[in-house]
Short mmCIF file of C-alpha atoms and ligand atoms in Angstrom, two decimals:
data_model
loop_
_atom_site.label_atom_id
_atom_site.label_comp_id
_atom_site.label_asym_id
_atom_site.label_seq_id
_atom_site.Cartn_x
_atom_site.Cartn_y
_atom_site.Cartn_z
CA MET A 1 0.07 0.05 0.00
CA PRO A 2 1.58 3.53 -0.90
CA HIS A 3 2.52 5.21 2.23
CA SER A 4 2.25 8.78 0.86
CA ARG A 5 -1.42 8.52 -0.41
CA GLN A 6 -4.08 10.35 1.55
CA PRO A 7 -7.55 8.91 1.60
CA VAL A 8 -9.11 12.44 1.43
CA GLY A 9 -7.68 15.59 -0.02
CA GLN A 10 -7.44 18.87 1.89
CA LEU A 11 -9.58 21.87 1.08
CA PHE A 12 -8.04 25.39 0.86
CA ILE A 13 -10.01 28.65 0.59
CA VAL A 14 -8.33 31.87 -0.48
CA SER A 15 -10.23 35.18 -0.24
CA ALA A 16 -9.28 38.71 -0.78
CA PRO A 17 -11.07 41.84 -1.95
CA SER A 18 -11.20 42.30 -5.70
CA GLY A 19 -8.03 43.77 -7.11
CA VAL A 20 -5.59 42.64 -4.30
CA GLY A 21 -3.85 40.24 -6.70
CA LYS A 22 -5.34 36.86 -5.70
CA SER A 23 -5.77 35.51 -9.18
CA THR A 24 -2.22 36.52 -10.03
CA ILE A 25 -0.83 34.81 -6.92
CA ILE A 26 -2.82 31.68 -7.34
CA GLY A 27 -1.90 31.51 -11.04
CA LYS A 28 1.93 31.58 -10.02
CA VAL A 29 1.50 29.03 -7.21
CA LEU A 30 -0.57 26.23 -8.92
CA PRO A 31 2.12 25.03 -11.21
CA SER A 32 4.26 24.08 -8.19
CA PHE A 33 1.44 21.91 -6.67
CA PRO A 34 0.48 19.25 -9.29
CA ARG A 35 -1.88 17.54 -6.62
CA LEU A 36 -3.83 20.69 -6.08
CA ARG A 37 -6.90 21.20 -8.17
CA PHE A 38 -8.31 24.67 -8.73
CA SER A 39 -12.12 24.89 -8.58
CA VAL A 40 -13.50 27.03 -11.47
CA SER A 41 -16.43 29.02 -10.16
CA SER A 42 -19.68 29.88 -11.98
CA THR A 43 -20.62 33.51 -12.42
CA THR A 44 -23.25 35.72 -13.94
CA ARG A 45 -20.77 38.57 -14.49
CA ALA A 46 -19.65 39.29 -18.14
CA PRO A 47 -16.21 37.92 -19.10
CA ARG A 48 -13.33 40.42 -19.11
CA PRO A 49 -11.14 40.62 -22.18
CA GLY A 50 -8.95 37.55 -22.25
CA GLU A 51 -11.03 35.51 -19.76
CA ILE A 52 -11.98 32.04 -21.10
CA ASP A 53 -15.18 30.18 -20.44
CA GLY A 54 -14.48 26.99 -18.38
CA LYS A 55 -10.91 28.20 -17.40
CA ASP A 56 -11.37 31.45 -15.53
CA TYR A 57 -15.08 30.94 -14.91
CA HIS A 58 -18.18 29.11 -16.06
CA PHE A 59 -20.03 32.13 -17.43
CA LEU A 60 -23.85 31.46 -16.80
CA SER A 61 -27.02 33.51 -17.50
CA VAL A 62 -28.95 34.52 -14.37
CA GLU A 63 -31.53 31.86 -15.38
CA GLU A 64 -28.94 29.11 -15.50
CA PHE A 65 -27.50 30.16 -12.17
CA ARG A 66 -30.90 30.25 -10.50
CA GLU A 67 -31.49 26.65 -11.92
CA GLY A 68 -28.19 25.74 -10.41
CA ILE A 69 -29.23 27.01 -6.95
CA ASP A 70 -32.58 25.24 -7.21
CA SER A 71 -31.10 21.89 -8.12
CA GLY A 72 -28.47 22.09 -5.32
CA ARG A 73 -25.56 22.32 -7.82
CA PHE A 74 -23.59 24.71 -5.63
CA LEU A 75 -21.60 23.92 -2.53
CA GLU A 76 -21.87 27.58 -1.83
CA TRP A 77 -23.01 30.67 -3.72
CA ALA A 78 -23.25 34.37 -3.06
CA ARG A 79 -24.06 37.67 -4.61
CA VAL A 80 -20.94 39.69 -4.92
CA HIS A 81 -20.69 43.25 -6.45
CA SER A 82 -24.29 42.56 -7.70
CA HIS A 83 -23.44 39.31 -9.55
CA PHE A 84 -23.87 35.72 -8.55
CA TYR A 85 -20.90 33.54 -8.02
CA GLY A 86 -20.90 29.93 -6.99
CA THR A 87 -18.84 26.69 -6.52
CA ASP A 88 -19.75 23.39 -8.11
CA ARG A 89 -20.35 20.86 -5.33
CA HIS A 90 -20.02 17.76 -7.47
CA ILE A 91 -16.52 18.51 -8.75
CA VAL A 92 -15.13 19.52 -5.35
CA ASP A 93 -16.53 16.39 -3.75
CA LYS A 94 -15.23 14.24 -6.51
CA TRP A 95 -11.66 15.62 -6.27
CA LEU A 96 -11.59 15.50 -2.45
CA LYS A 97 -12.70 11.85 -2.48
CA ALA A 98 -10.08 11.01 -5.05
CA GLY A 99 -7.41 12.38 -2.69
CA SER A 100 -6.71 15.59 -4.48
CA ASP A 101 -6.28 18.83 -2.69
CA VAL A 102 -8.64 21.56 -3.76
CA LEU A 103 -8.25 25.30 -3.83
CA LEU A 104 -11.28 27.62 -3.95
CA ASP A 105 -11.03 31.31 -4.71
CA ILE A 106 -14.16 32.60 -3.10
CA ASP A 107 -15.55 35.61 -1.12
CA VAL A 108 -16.08 35.91 2.59
CA GLN A 109 -19.71 34.84 2.51
CA GLY A 110 -18.98 31.68 0.53
CA THR A 111 -16.12 30.97 2.92
CA ARG A 112 -18.58 30.73 5.94
CA MET A 113 -20.87 28.46 3.95
CA VAL A 114 -18.01 26.13 2.98
CA ARG A 115 -16.63 26.03 6.51
CA CYS A 116 -19.98 24.62 7.66
CA ALA A 117 -19.74 21.74 5.21
CA HIS A 118 -15.99 21.32 5.63
CA PRO A 119 -14.80 22.54 9.05
CA SER A 120 -11.34 21.29 8.43
CA ALA A 121 -10.84 23.63 5.43
CA HIS A 122 -7.79 25.91 5.61
CA THR A 123 -8.64 29.56 5.10
CA ILE A 124 -6.21 32.11 3.83
CA PHE A 125 -6.95 35.82 3.41
CA ILE A 126 -4.87 38.06 1.26
CA LEU A 127 -4.59 41.75 2.28
CA PRO A 128 -3.36 44.68 0.18
CA PRO A 129 -0.52 46.77 1.73
CA SER A 130 -3.08 49.65 2.03
CA MET A 131 -6.45 50.77 0.68
CA GLU A 132 -4.62 53.30 -1.52
CA VAL A 133 -2.57 50.61 -3.24
CA LEU A 134 -5.68 48.41 -3.59
CA GLU A 135 -7.53 51.25 -5.42
CA GLU A 136 -4.53 51.88 -7.64
CA ARG A 137 -4.32 48.17 -8.57
CA LEU A 138 -7.91 47.98 -9.39
CA ARG A 139 -7.68 51.19 -11.46
CA SER A 140 -4.57 50.13 -13.37
CA ARG A 141 -5.98 46.66 -14.23
CA GLY A 142 -8.39 48.67 -16.25
CA THR A 143 -11.30 46.15 -16.20
CA GLU A 144 -13.85 48.03 -14.14
CA SER A 145 -16.19 50.86 -15.01
CA ARG A 146 -16.06 53.87 -12.65
CA ASP A 147 -19.21 52.51 -10.92
CA GLN A 148 -17.93 48.98 -10.52
CA LEU A 149 -14.65 50.48 -9.14
CA ALA A 150 -16.59 52.28 -6.33
CA VAL A 151 -18.66 49.08 -5.64
CA ARG A 152 -15.55 47.07 -5.31
CA ILE A 153 -13.66 49.55 -3.05
CA ALA A 154 -16.72 49.89 -0.79
CA ALA A 155 -16.96 46.01 -0.64
CA ALA A 156 -13.29 45.75 0.25
CA GLY A 157 -13.96 48.03 3.28
CA ARG A 158 -16.60 45.44 4.48
CA GLU A 159 -14.60 42.38 3.54
CA ILE A 160 -11.14 43.25 5.06
CA PRO A 161 -12.30 43.10 8.73
CA GLU A 162 -13.23 39.35 8.06
CA ALA A 163 -9.53 38.56 7.71
CA ALA A 164 -9.47 38.34 11.49
CA TRP A 165 -11.36 34.96 11.24
CA TYR A 166 -9.09 33.40 8.73
CA ASP A 167 -6.33 30.80 9.61
CA TYR A 168 -3.59 32.58 7.57
CA VAL A 169 -3.07 36.17 6.43
CA ILE A 170 -0.72 37.10 3.57
CA ILE A 171 0.04 40.68 2.67
CA ASN A 172 0.61 41.14 -1.14
CA GLU A 173 3.06 43.91 -1.14
CA ASP A 174 5.93 42.28 -3.02
CA LEU A 175 4.41 39.79 -5.43
CA GLN A 176 7.19 37.21 -5.32
CA GLU A 177 7.17 37.20 -1.51
CA ALA A 178 3.30 36.68 -1.47
CA VAL A 179 3.63 33.79 -3.93
CA GLU A 180 6.19 32.24 -1.63
CA ASP A 181 4.02 32.81 1.42
CA LEU A 182 1.04 31.09 -0.11
CA GLY A 183 3.25 28.26 -1.29
CA ALA A 184 4.61 27.86 2.24
CA VAL A 185 1.12 27.78 3.77
CA LEU A 186 -0.06 25.06 1.28
CA ARG A 187 3.23 23.03 1.77
CA ALA A 188 2.94 23.20 5.58
CA CYS A 189 -0.69 22.22 5.65
CA THR A 190 -0.02 19.20 3.39
CA CYS A 191 2.72 18.02 5.73
CA SER A 192 0.75 18.39 8.95
CA ARG A 193 0.37 15.47 11.20
CA THR A 194 -3.41 15.24 10.56
CA ALA A 195 -2.89 15.43 6.78
CA ARG A 196 -0.31 12.61 7.02
CA ALA A 197 -2.40 10.53 9.40
CA GLY A 198 -3.09 7.80 6.96
CA ALA A 199 0.64 7.22 6.15
CA LEU A 200 1.69 7.71 9.81
CA LYS A 201 -0.89 4.96 10.91
CA ILE A 202 0.40 2.44 8.40
CA PHE A 203 4.08 3.01 9.53
CA LEU A 204 3.35 3.10 13.15
CA SER A 205 1.07 -0.05 13.24
CA SER A 206 3.56 -2.08 11.37
CA LEU A 207 6.46 -0.88 13.63
CA LEU A 208 4.41 -1.59 16.78
CA ASP A 209 3.27 -5.03 15.51
CA PRO A 210 5.83 -6.40 13.17
CA ALA A 211 3.38 -9.24 12.21
CA LEU A 212 1.26 -6.77 10.24
P1 ADP B 301 -7.75 39.83 -7.95
O1 ADP B 301 -7.70 38.40 -8.52
O2 ADP B 301 -7.50 39.76 -6.49
O3 ADP B 301 -8.99 40.59 -8.32
P2 ADP B 301 -5.62 40.41 -9.89
O4 ADP B 301 -4.76 39.18 -9.70
O5 ADP B 301 -6.37 40.59 -11.04
O6 ADP B 301 -6.50 40.70 -8.56
O7 ADP B 301 -4.56 41.71 -9.67
C1 ADP B 301 -5.06 43.06 -9.83
C2 ADP B 301 -3.90 43.90 -10.49
O8 ADP B 301 -2.82 44.03 -9.54
C3 ADP B 301 -3.40 43.20 -11.70
O9 ADP B 301 -3.18 44.21 -12.65
C4 ADP B 301 -2.10 42.61 -11.22
O10 ADP B 301 -1.15 42.50 -12.30
C5 ADP B 301 -1.66 43.60 -10.22
N1 ADP B 301 -0.82 43.02 -9.06
C6 ADP B 301 -1.07 41.88 -8.34
N2 ADP B 301 -0.07 41.73 -7.29
C7 ADP B 301 0.68 42.83 -7.50
C8 ADP B 301 1.83 43.25 -6.65
N3 ADP B 301 2.39 42.53 -5.62
N4 ADP B 301 2.44 44.45 -6.96
C9 ADP B 301 1.89 45.18 -8.06
N5 ADP B 301 0.78 44.78 -8.82
C10 ADP B 301 0.20 43.65 -8.49
P1 5GP B 302 -14.15 38.85 -9.91
O1 5GP B 302 -15.41 39.37 -10.45
O2 5GP B 302 -13.17 40.04 -9.55
O3 5GP B 302 -13.38 37.76 -10.60
O4 5GP B 302 -14.46 38.36 -8.42
C1 5GP B 302 -15.16 39.09 -7.43
C2 5GP B 302 -15.20 38.36 -6.21
O5 5GP B 302 -16.00 37.21 -6.31
C3 5GP B 302 -13.84 37.90 -5.51
O6 5GP B 302 -13.93 38.24 -4.17
C4 5GP B 302 -13.88 36.47 -5.74
O7 5GP B 302 -13.16 35.83 -4.69
C5 5GP B 302 -15.34 36.20 -5.54
N1 5GP B 302 -15.71 34.90 -6.02
C6 5GP B 302 -15.12 34.28 -7.23
N2 5GP B 302 -15.73 32.99 -7.35
C7 5GP B 302 -16.61 32.86 -6.30
C8 5GP B 302 -17.49 31.68 -5.92
O8 5GP B 302 -17.56 30.70 -6.51
N3 5GP B 302 -18.14 31.95 -4.81
C9 5GP B 302 -18.11 33.11 -4.09
N4 5GP B 302 -18.91 33.10 -2.88
N5 5GP B 302 -17.29 34.06 -4.38
C10 5GP B 302 -16.55 33.96 -5.55
#
């Protein structure tokens, strides 16, 4: 029996106000973690230039999203910046059962819902160095209208206090440092005693009872 195999994968949740740099950081970390699967969310917001359906998001109509809510498709869903966003329950459950670790990029409301279903999930909040820098990053990304910019800055003011309830907090000032910090958190969690419980049990039981 392979000693390094975990029976169930671990769940990681990353949250941050829009524009902090969450997608940029996750995109740089994922290639170093081949066992980590990224859950592509569904949303009713329009694709930004360059965003690909099925890779960045599953872009749904409001009707399709509501059908998803009614049929229990979503592990969690929330209205964020006046659009719907949600996580596919089926795919997350399938990956976790197969032993893959799963990363969700979801807002603070969704995190609360997932924590109820998966209390052992590891939660990570990414902060900007300051509100001024956050506003500047959102502005210079050039993807939001003036109205959406104001909506997202106001939402950031409500979301940031929630960082106090997360397991880990990363400050995205220097991008490389933030990428290393997220990698370090993921690595440490996958090496924790509880994460390695299956492998440990096999080794320890065979050492304590050599007949096994
Ligand atoms: P989010 O996914 O949190 O909404 P993005 O990943 O789209 O944010 O990043 C927002 C903008 O900030 C992008 O233009 C990105 O290139 C830039 N950015 C991200 N991290 C940093 C950083 N550490 N320093 C400077 N610019 C950054
Ligand atoms: P954006 O429109 O900038 O891609 O994302 C806006 C916000 O929606 C971000 O805070 C992001 O974390 C959140 N978000 C993305 N996908 C999901 C999801 O599936 N569920 C929830 N609750 N929030 C999401």
